[in-house]
Coordinates of C-alpha atoms and ligand atoms in Angstrom, one line a residue:
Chain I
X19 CA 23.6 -22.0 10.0
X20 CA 23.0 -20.4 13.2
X21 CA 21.0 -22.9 15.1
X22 CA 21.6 -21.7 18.5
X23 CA 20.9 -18.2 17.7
X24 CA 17.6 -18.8 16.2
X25 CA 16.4 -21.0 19.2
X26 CA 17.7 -19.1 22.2
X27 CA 15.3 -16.7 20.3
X28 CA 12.6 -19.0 21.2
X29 CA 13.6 -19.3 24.9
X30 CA 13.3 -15.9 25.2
X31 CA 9.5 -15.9 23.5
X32 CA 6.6 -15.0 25.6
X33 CA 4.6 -18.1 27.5
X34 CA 3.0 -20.9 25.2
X35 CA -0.1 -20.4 23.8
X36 CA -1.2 -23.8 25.6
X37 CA -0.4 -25.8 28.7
X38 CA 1.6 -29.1 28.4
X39 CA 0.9 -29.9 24.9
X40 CA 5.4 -28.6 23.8
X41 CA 8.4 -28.0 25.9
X42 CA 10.9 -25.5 25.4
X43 CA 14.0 -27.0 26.7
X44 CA 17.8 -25.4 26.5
X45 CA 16.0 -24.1 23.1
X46 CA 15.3 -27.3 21.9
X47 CA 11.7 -27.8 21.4
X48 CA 9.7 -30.9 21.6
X49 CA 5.6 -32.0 21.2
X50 CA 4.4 -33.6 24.0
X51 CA 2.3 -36.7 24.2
X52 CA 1.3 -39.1 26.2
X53 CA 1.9 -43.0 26.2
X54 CA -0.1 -45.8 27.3
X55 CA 2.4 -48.0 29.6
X56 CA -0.2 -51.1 28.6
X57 CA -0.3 -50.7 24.9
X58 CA 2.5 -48.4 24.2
X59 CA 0.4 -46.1 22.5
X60 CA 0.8 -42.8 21.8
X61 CA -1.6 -39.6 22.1
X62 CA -1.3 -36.2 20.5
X63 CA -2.9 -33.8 21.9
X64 CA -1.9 -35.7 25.1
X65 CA -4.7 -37.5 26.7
X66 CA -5.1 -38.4 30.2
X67 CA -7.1 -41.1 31.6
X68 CA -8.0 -44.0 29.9
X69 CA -6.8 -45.6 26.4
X70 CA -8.1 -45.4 23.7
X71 CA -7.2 -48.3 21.9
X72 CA -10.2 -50.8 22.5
X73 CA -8.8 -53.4 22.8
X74 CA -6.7 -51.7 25.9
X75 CA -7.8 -51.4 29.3
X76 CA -5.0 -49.1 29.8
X77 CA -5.6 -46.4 32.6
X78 CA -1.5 -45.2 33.0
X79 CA -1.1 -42.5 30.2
X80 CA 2.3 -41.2 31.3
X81 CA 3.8 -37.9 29.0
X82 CA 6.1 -38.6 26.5
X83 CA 8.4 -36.6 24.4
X84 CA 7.8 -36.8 20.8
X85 CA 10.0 -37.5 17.6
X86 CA 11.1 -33.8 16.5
X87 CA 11.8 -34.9 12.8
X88 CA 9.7 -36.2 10.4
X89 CA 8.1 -36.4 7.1
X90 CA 5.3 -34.1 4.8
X91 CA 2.4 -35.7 4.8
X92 CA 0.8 -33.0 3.4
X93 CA 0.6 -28.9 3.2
X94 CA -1.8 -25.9 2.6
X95 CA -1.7 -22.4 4.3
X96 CA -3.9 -19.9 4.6
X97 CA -4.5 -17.3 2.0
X98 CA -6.9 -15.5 3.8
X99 CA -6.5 -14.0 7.3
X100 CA -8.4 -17.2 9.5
X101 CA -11.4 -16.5 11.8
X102 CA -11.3 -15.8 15.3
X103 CA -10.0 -17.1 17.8
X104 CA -7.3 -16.5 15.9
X105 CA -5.4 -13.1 16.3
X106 CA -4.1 -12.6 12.3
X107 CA -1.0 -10.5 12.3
X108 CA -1.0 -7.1 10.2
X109 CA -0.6 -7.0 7.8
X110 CA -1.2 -10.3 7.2
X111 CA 1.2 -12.9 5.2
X112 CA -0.6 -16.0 4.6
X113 CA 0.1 -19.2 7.6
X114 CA 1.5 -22.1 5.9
X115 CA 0.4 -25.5 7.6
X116 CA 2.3 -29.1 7.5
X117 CA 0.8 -32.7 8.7
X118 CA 3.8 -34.0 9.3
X119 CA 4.3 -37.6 9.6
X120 CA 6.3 -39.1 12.6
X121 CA 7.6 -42.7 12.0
X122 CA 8.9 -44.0 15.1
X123 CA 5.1 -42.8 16.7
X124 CA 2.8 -43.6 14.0
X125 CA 1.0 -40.4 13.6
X126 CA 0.7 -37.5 12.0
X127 CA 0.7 -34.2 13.7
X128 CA -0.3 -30.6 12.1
X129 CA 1.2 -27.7 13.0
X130 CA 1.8 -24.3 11.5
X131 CA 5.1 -23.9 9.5
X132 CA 7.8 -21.0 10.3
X133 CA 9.4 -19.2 7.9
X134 CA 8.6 -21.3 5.1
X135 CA 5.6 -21.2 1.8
X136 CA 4.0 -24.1 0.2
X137 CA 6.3 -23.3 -2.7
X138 CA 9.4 -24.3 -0.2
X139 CA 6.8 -28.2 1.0
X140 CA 6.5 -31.0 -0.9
X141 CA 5.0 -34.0 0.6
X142 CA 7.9 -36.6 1.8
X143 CA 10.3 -33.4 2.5
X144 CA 11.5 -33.6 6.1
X145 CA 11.1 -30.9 8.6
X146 CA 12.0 -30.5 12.3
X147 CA 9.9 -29.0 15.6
X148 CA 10.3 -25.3 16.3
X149 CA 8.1 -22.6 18.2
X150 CA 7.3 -19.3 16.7
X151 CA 4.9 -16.8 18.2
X152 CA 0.8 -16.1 17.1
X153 CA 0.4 -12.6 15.9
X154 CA -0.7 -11.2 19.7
X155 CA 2.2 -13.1 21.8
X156 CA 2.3 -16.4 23.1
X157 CA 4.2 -18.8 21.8
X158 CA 2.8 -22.2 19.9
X159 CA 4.5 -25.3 18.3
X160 CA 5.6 -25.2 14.5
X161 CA 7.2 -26.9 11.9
X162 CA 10.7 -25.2 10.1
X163 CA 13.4 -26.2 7.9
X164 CA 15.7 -28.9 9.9
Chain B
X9 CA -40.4 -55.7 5.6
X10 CA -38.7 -52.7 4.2
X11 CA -39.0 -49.0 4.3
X12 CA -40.7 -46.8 1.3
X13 CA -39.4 -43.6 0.7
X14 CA -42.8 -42.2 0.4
X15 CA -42.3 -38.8 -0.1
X16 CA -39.2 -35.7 -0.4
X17 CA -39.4 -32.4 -0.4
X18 CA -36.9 -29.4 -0.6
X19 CA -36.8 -26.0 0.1
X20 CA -34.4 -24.2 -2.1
X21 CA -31.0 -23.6 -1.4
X22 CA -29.8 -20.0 -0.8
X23 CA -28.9 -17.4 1.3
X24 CA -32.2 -16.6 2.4
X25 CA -31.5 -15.2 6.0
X26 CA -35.4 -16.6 7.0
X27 CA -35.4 -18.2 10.2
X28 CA -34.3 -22.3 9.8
X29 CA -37.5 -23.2 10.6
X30 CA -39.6 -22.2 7.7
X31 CA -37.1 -23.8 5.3
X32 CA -37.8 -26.8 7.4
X33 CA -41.6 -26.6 7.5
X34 CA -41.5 -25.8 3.8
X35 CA -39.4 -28.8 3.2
X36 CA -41.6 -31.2 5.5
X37 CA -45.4 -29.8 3.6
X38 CA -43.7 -30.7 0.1
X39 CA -42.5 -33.9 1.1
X40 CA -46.0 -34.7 2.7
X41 CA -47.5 -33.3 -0.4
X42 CA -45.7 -35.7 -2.7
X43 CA -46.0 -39.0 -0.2
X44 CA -50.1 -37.8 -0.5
X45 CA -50.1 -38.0 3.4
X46 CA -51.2 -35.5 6.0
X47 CA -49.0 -34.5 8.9
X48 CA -51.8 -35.4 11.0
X49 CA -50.7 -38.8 9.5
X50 CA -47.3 -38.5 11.1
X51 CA -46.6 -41.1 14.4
X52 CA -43.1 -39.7 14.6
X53 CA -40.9 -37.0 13.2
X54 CA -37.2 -36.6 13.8
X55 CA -35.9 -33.2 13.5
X56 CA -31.8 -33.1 12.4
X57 CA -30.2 -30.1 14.7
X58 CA -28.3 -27.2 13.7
X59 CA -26.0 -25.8 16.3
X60 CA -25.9 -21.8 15.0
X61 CA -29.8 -21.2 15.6
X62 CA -30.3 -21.2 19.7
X63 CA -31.6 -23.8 21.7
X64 CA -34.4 -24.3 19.1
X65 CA -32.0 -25.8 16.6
X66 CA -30.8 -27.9 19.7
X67 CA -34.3 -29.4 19.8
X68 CA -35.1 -29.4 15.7
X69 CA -38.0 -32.4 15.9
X70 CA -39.3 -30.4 19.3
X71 CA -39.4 -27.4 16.8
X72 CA -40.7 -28.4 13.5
X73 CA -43.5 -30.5 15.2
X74 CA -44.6 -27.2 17.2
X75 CA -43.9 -25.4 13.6
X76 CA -46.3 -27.6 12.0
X77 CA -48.8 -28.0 14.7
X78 CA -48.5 -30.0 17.8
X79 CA -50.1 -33.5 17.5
X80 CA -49.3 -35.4 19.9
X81 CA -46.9 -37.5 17.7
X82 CA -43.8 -38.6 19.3
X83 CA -40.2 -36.8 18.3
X84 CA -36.4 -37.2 18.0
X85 CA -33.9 -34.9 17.6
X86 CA -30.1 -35.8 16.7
X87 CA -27.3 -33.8 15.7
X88 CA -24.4 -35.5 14.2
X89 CA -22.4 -32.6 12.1
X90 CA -22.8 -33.3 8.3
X91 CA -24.2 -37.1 8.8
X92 CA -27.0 -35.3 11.2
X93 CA -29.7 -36.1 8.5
X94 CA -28.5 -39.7 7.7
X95 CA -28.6 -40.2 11.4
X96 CA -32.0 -38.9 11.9
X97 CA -33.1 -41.0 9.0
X98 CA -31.4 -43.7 10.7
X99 CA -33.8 -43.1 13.8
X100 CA -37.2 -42.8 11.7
X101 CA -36.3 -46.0 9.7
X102 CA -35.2 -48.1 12.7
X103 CA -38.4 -47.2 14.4
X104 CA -40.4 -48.6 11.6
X105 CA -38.4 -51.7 11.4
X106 CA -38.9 -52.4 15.0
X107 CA -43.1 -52.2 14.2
X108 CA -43.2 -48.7 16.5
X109 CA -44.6 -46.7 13.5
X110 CA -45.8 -46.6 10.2
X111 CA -45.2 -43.1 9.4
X112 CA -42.4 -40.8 10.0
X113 CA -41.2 -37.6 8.8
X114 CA -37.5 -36.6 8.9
X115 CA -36.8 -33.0 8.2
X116 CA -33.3 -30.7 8.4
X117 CA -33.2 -27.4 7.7
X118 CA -30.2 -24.9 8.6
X119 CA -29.8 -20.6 8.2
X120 CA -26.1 -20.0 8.4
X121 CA -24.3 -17.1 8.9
X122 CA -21.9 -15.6 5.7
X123 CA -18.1 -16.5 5.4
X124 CA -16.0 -19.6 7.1
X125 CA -17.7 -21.8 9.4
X126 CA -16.1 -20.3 12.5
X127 CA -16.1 -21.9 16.2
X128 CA -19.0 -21.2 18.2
X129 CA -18.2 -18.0 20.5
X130 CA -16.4 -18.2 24.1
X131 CA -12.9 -19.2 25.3
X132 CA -13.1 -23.0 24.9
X133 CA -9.4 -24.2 25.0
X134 CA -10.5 -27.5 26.0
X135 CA -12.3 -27.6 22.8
X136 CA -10.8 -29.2 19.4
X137 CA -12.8 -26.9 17.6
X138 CA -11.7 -23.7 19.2
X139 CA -8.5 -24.5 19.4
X140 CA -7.5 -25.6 15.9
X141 CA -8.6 -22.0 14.8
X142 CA -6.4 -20.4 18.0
X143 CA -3.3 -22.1 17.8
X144 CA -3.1 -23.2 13.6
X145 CA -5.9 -20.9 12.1
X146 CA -7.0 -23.9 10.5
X147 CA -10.2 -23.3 9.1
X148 CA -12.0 -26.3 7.3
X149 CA -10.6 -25.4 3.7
X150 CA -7.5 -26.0 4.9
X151 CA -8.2 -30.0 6.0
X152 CA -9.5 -30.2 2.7
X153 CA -6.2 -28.6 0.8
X154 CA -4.3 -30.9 2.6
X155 CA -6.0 -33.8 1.3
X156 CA -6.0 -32.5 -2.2
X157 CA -2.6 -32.0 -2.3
X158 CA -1.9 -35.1 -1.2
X159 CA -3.8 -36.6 -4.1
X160 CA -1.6 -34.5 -6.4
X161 CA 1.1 -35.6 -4.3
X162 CA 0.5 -39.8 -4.5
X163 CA -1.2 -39.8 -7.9
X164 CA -0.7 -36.9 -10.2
X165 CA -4.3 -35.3 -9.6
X166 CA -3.8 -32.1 -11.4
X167 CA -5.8 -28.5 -10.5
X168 CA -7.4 -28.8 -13.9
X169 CA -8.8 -32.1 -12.4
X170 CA -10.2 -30.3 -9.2
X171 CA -11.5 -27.6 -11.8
X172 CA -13.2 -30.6 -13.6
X173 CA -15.1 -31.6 -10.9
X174 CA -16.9 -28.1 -10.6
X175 CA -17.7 -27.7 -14.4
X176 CA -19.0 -31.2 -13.9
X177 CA -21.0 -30.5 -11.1
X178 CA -22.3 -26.6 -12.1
X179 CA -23.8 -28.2 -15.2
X180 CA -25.5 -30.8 -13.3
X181 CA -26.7 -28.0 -10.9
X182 CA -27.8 -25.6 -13.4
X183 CA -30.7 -28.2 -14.3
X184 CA -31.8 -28.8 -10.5
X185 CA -34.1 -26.0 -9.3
X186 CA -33.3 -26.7 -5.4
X187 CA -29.9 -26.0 -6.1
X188 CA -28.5 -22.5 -4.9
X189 CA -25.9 -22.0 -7.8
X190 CA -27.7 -22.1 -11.2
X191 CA -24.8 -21.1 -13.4
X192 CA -22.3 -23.3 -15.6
X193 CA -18.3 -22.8 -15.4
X194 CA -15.4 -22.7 -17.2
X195 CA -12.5 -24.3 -16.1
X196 CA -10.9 -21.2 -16.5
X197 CA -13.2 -19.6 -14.2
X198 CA -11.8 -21.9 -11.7
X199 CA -8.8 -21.6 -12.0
X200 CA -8.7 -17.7 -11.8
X201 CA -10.8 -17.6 -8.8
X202 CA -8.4 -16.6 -5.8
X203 CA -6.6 -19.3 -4.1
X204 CA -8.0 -20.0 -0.1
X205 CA -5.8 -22.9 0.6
X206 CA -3.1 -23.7 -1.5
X207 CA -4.0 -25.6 -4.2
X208 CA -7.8 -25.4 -3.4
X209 CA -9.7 -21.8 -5.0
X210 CA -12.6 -20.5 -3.6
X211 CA -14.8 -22.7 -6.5
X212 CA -12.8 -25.4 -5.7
X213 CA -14.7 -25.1 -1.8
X214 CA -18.0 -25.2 -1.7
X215 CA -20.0 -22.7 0.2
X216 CA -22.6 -22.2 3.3
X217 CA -25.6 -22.0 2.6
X218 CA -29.8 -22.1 4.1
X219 CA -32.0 -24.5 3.1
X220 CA -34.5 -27.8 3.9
X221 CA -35.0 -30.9 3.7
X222 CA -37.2 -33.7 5.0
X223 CA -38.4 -37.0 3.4
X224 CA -42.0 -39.4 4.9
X225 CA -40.5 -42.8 5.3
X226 CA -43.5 -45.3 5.8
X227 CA -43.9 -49.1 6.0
X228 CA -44.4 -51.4 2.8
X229 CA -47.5 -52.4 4.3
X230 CA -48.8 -48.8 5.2
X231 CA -47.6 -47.8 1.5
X232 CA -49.7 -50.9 0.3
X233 CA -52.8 -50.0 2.6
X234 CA -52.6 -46.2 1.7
X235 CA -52.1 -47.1 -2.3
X236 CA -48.5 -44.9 -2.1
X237 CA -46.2 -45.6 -4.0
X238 CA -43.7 -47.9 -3.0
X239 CA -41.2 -47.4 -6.1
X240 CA -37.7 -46.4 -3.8
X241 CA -36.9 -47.9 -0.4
X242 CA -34.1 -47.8 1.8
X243 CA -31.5 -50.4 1.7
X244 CA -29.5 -49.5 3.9
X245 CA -28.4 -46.8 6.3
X246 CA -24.6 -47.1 7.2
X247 CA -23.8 -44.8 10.4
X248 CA -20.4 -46.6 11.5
X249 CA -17.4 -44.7 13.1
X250 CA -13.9 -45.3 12.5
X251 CA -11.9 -47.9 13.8
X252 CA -8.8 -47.7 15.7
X253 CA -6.4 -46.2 14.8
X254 CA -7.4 -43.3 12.5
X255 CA -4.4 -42.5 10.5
X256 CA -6.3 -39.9 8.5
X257 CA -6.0 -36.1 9.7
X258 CA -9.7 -35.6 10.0
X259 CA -11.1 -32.3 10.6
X260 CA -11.4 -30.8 13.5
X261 CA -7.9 -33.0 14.9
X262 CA -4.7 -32.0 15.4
X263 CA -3.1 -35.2 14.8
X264 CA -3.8 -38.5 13.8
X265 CA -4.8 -42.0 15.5
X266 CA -1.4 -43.3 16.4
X267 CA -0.3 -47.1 14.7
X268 CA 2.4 -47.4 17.2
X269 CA 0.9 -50.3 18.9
X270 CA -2.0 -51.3 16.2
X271 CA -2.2 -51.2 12.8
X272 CA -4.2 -49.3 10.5
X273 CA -7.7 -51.1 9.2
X274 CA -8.4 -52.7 6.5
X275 CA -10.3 -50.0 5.1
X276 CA -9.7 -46.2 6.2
X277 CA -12.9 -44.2 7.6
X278 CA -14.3 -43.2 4.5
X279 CA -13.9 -46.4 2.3
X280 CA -15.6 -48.2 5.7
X281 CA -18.3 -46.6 5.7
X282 CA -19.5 -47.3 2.3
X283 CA -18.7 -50.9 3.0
X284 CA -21.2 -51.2 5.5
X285 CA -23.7 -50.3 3.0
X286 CA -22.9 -52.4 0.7
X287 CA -22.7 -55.3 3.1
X288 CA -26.4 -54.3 4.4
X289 CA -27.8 -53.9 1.1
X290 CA -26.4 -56.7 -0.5
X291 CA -25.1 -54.6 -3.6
X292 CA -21.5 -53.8 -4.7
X293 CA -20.2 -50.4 -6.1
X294 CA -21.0 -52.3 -9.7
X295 CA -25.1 -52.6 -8.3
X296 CA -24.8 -48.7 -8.5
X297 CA -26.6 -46.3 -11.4
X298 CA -25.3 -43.4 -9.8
X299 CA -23.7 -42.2 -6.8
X300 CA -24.1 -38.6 -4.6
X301 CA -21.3 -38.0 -2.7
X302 CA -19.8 -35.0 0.0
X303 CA -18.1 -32.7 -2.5
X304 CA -17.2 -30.3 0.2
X305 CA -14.2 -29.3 -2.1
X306 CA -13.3 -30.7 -5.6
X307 CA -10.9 -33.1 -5.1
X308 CA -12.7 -34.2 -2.2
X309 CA -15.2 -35.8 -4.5
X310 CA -12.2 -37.6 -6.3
X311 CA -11.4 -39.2 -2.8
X312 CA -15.2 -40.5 -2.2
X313 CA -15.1 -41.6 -6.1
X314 CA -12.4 -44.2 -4.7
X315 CA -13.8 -44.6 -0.9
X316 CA -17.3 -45.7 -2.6
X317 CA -16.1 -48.0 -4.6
X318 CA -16.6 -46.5 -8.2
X319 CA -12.5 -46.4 -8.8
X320 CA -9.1 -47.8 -7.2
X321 CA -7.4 -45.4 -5.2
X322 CA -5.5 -43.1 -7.3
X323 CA -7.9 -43.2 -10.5
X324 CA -10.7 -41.5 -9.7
X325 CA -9.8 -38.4 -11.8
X326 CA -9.7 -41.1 -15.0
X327 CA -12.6 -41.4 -14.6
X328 CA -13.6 -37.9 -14.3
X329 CA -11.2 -37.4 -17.2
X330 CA -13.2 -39.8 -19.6
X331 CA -16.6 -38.6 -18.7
X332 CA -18.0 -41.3 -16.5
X333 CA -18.7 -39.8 -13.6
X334 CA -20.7 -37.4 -15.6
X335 CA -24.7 -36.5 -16.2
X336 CA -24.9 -39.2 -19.2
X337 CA -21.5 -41.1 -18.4
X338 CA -20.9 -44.7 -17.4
X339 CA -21.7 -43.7 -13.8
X340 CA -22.6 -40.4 -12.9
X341 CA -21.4 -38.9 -9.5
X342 CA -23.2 -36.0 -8.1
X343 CA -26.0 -35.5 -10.3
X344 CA -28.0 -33.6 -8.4
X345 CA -24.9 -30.6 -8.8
X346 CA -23.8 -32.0 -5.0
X347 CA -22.3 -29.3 -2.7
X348 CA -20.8 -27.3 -5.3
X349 CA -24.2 -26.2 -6.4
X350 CA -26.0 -26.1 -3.5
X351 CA -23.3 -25.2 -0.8
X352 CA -23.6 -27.2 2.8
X353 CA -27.0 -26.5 4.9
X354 CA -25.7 -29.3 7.1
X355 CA -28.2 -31.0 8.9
X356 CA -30.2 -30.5 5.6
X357 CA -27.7 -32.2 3.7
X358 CA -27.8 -36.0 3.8
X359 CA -31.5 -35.9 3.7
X360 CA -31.3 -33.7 0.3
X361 CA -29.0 -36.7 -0.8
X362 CA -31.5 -38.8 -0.3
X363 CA -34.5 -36.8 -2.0
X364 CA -32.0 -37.0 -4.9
X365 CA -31.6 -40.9 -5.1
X366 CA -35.2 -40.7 -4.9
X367 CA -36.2 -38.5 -7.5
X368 CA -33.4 -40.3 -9.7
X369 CA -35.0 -43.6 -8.7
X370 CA -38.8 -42.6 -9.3
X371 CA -37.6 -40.9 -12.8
X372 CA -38.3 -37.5 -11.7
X373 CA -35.5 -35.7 -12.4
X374 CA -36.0 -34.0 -15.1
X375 CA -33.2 -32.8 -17.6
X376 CA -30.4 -34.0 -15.1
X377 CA -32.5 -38.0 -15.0
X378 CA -29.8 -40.9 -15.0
X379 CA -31.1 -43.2 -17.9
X380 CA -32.5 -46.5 -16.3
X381 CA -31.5 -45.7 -12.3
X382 CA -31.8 -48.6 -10.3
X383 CA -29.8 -48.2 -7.4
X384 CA -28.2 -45.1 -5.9
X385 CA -26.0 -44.5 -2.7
X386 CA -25.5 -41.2 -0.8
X387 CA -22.2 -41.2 1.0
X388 CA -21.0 -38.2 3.7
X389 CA -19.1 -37.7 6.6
X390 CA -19.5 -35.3 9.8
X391 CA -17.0 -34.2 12.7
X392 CA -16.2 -36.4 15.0
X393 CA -16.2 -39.7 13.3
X394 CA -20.3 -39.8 12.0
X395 CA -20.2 -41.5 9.0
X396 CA -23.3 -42.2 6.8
X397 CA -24.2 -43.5 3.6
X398 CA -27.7 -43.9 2.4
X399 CA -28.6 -46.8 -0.5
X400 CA -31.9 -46.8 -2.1
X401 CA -33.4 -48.8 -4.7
X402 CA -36.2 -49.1 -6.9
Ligands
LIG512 ZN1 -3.3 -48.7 25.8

């Protein structure tokens, strides 16, 4: 186990592939959502603006860290290189995917998985947030082995 | 007062490469044929849009009026993803109850390009759509794959289940000549196609494909005046959204509703919006003779099975097992060959659903006929929280 390793390997990645949505912080990495300070809900991709609950009037989304372990809630990958936008690497291995389901939040996020295959997944298992790079650079959120 | 389904019409499903508008002009002429109307009879068509033809698919009931000859008659045009055509039957039915019209015409039609459904073209990153194939490369198998395994997850659905489904459905196909996929399978030819997204295989998925369709909706008293038959009507048209908070992973999303603050429905998205059938119609899931449903993958037709009514949750592949939900069971699902036989024109679809329960109703169908059909209900789903489901009695 060489935690520290892997993720100062992360901090030293290229810039994430989007604004504001994970946070690479002293290589520990974390989704970031949004929070209704009426309701208490929470939004992933964060939302700005107005709530979305409708029976919330809520107009105060403020970001929020989210849970960086939770469970399977399903898994698939991608056998064959995906369409553009994406940048497939070559050669290409096949992307594994995970909805993963966060308990204290009440949602399910999906993410790609890193260095894992659907044989390693099985709905329930728990996993923890990472980053890994696309094939052409920039750095995006994923799920690994905690 | 109710509304007739006067009339349906199909052009065959394929891979044509023709422009979408003949498919759709083709479509409306038959469907006018078999109602015994003119389009000059026509107070209103509503075109359902495709987004991958240029702006004239942006404007489909703009183009198919001009297509068939401008006549003054007023249009709509709707786009809604998969539910386009339920909406746009929506429109054209809603019109008539309301005493605006007697006749209208609904017609969808769609040319799509080969392989994945892929984003529209431009940077969009503050686009779902784009951004689910830039950052995951999640490409719409792979929201299906996730459901299936989930099923195999919670209740034991095996691949040789998901297999089932397509033999099912590719024998109910290979009778139905608007279907674009004539030929039987063998389980085993499922199951050694090559895997897209684990545990779905490229049979397991069903394809793109061009086609058209349009049905002439009319009042019961036009029908009466005009001596058309008045055998199937509409009993209801359910376009409801989900309710807050979503907790399923629905395509094109990147997360979930969250149930921090509220809970979950009652019902999820899917069973919901077969329950607003229902309540409209007045009819249960045990009213039904048959049932067409969104196959866009295999074991996506075992989740509807459930949603609709037709099984708990979790025993929708019994049924499949014992034979009920096929051509001649207890309940047949899909008998038309549904999307694995015909691949998705989209805003064709729902309205090709719907020319099914028809034909089923009138008795038409031919070698694929559900014995004694009654009742029948169309259920689908498009991006972005568009439900539909269609029922129609005789
Ligand atoms: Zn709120």
């Amino acid at each position: 186990m060489l935690p520290s390793k892997r993720l100062c390997h992360i901090g030293s990645m290229a810039a994430p592939a989007i604004d504001g949505w994970f946070t690479v912080d002293n290589d520990i990495v974390h989704l970031i959502g949004t929070r209704c300070a009426d309701c208490r809900t929470v939004y992933f991709p964060p939302l700005t603006g107005f709530c979305r609950n409708p029976h919330c009037s809520g107009e105060d989304l403020a970001p929020d860290r989210l849970s960086r372990r939770g469970t399977v809630w399903s898994y698939t990958n991608a056998c064959y290189p995906p369409p553009a936008p994406f940048v497939a690497a070559e050669p290409y291995t096949p992307v594994t995917l995970a909805a993963v389901e966060l308990a204290e939040e009440g949602i399910v996020v999906l993410g790609q998985v890193k260095d894992l295959t659907v044989d390693d997944l099985h709905v329930g298992m728990e996993l923890e947030l990472t980053a890994g790079p696309l094939a052409d650079g920039p750095l995006v959120w994923m799920w690994g082995r905690p | 007062m109710s509304v007739v389904i006067a009339g349906t019409g199909m052009h065959p499903w394929g891979k044509w490469g023709r422009p979408f508008v003949e498919y759709g002009v083709a479509a409306a002429r038959a469907a006018l044929r078999e109602a015994g109307l003119e389009w000059t009879d026509v107070q209103f068509a509503v075109g359902a849009d495709t987004i991958r033809n240029g702006y004239p698919g942006f404007i489909a009931g703009a183009t198919f009026a001009q297509a068939l000859g401008w006549t003054g008659a007023r249009i709509a045009s709707c786009y809604a993803a998969c539910a386009s055509g339920a909406q746009a039957i929506d429109i054209a039915r809603t019109r008539i109850l309301a005493g605006l019209c007697d006749v209208a015409l609904v017609v969808g039609a769609d040319s799509t390009p080969k392989g994945f459904f892929r984003p529209v073209g431009g940077d969009r990153p503050d686009d779902p759509d784009w951004l689910r194939f830039r950052l995951l490369g999640a490409a719409n198998p792979a929201y299906f794959a996730l459901y299936a395994r989930r099923r195999m997850a919670l209740y034991g659905d095996t691949s040789q289940d998901f297999a089932a489904v397509k033999v099912k459905n590719a024998l109910a196909g290979s009778l139905n000549e608007a279907a674009r996929y004539r030929k039987t399978v063998t389980a085993e030819e499922v199951l050694a196609s090559p895997m897209v997204a684990a545990p779905l295989r490229l049979m397991d998925i069903c394809a793109t494909s061009d086609g058209g369709a349009a049905v002439v909706l009319v009042s019961e008293e036009y029908a009466r005046r005009r001596a058309l038959s008045t055998a199937v009507r509409l009993a209801a048209v359910s376009t409801v959204t989900p309710s807050f908070p979503n907790t399923v992973l629905e395509l094109p999303c990147f997360a979930t509703d969250s149930t921090a603050a509220v809970p979950p429905p009652e019902r999820a998205f899917r069973a919901s919006i077969a329950h607003a059938a229902y309540e409209e119609a007045g009819l249960g899931p045990a009213d039904l003779s048959f049932a067409e449903v969104y196959d866009l993958s295999t074991a996506l037709e075992l989740d509807w099975v459930e949603d609709v009514g037709l099984a708990p949750p979790g025993e929708a592949a019994k049924l499949l097992r014992a034979g009920d939900t096929a051509l001649g069971g207890r309940i047949p699902v899909n008998p038309s060959g549904g999307l694995a036989s015909f691949g998705e024109a989209i805003p064709a679809q729902a309205i090709a659903q719907v020319c099914e329960l028809t034909r089923q109703l009138r008795g038409t169908a031919g070698a694929r006929q559900v014995v004694n059909a009654r009742a029948g209900l169309a259920a689908n789903q498009g991006l972005f929280g568009h439900g539909s489901a269609i029922i129609a009695i005789t």
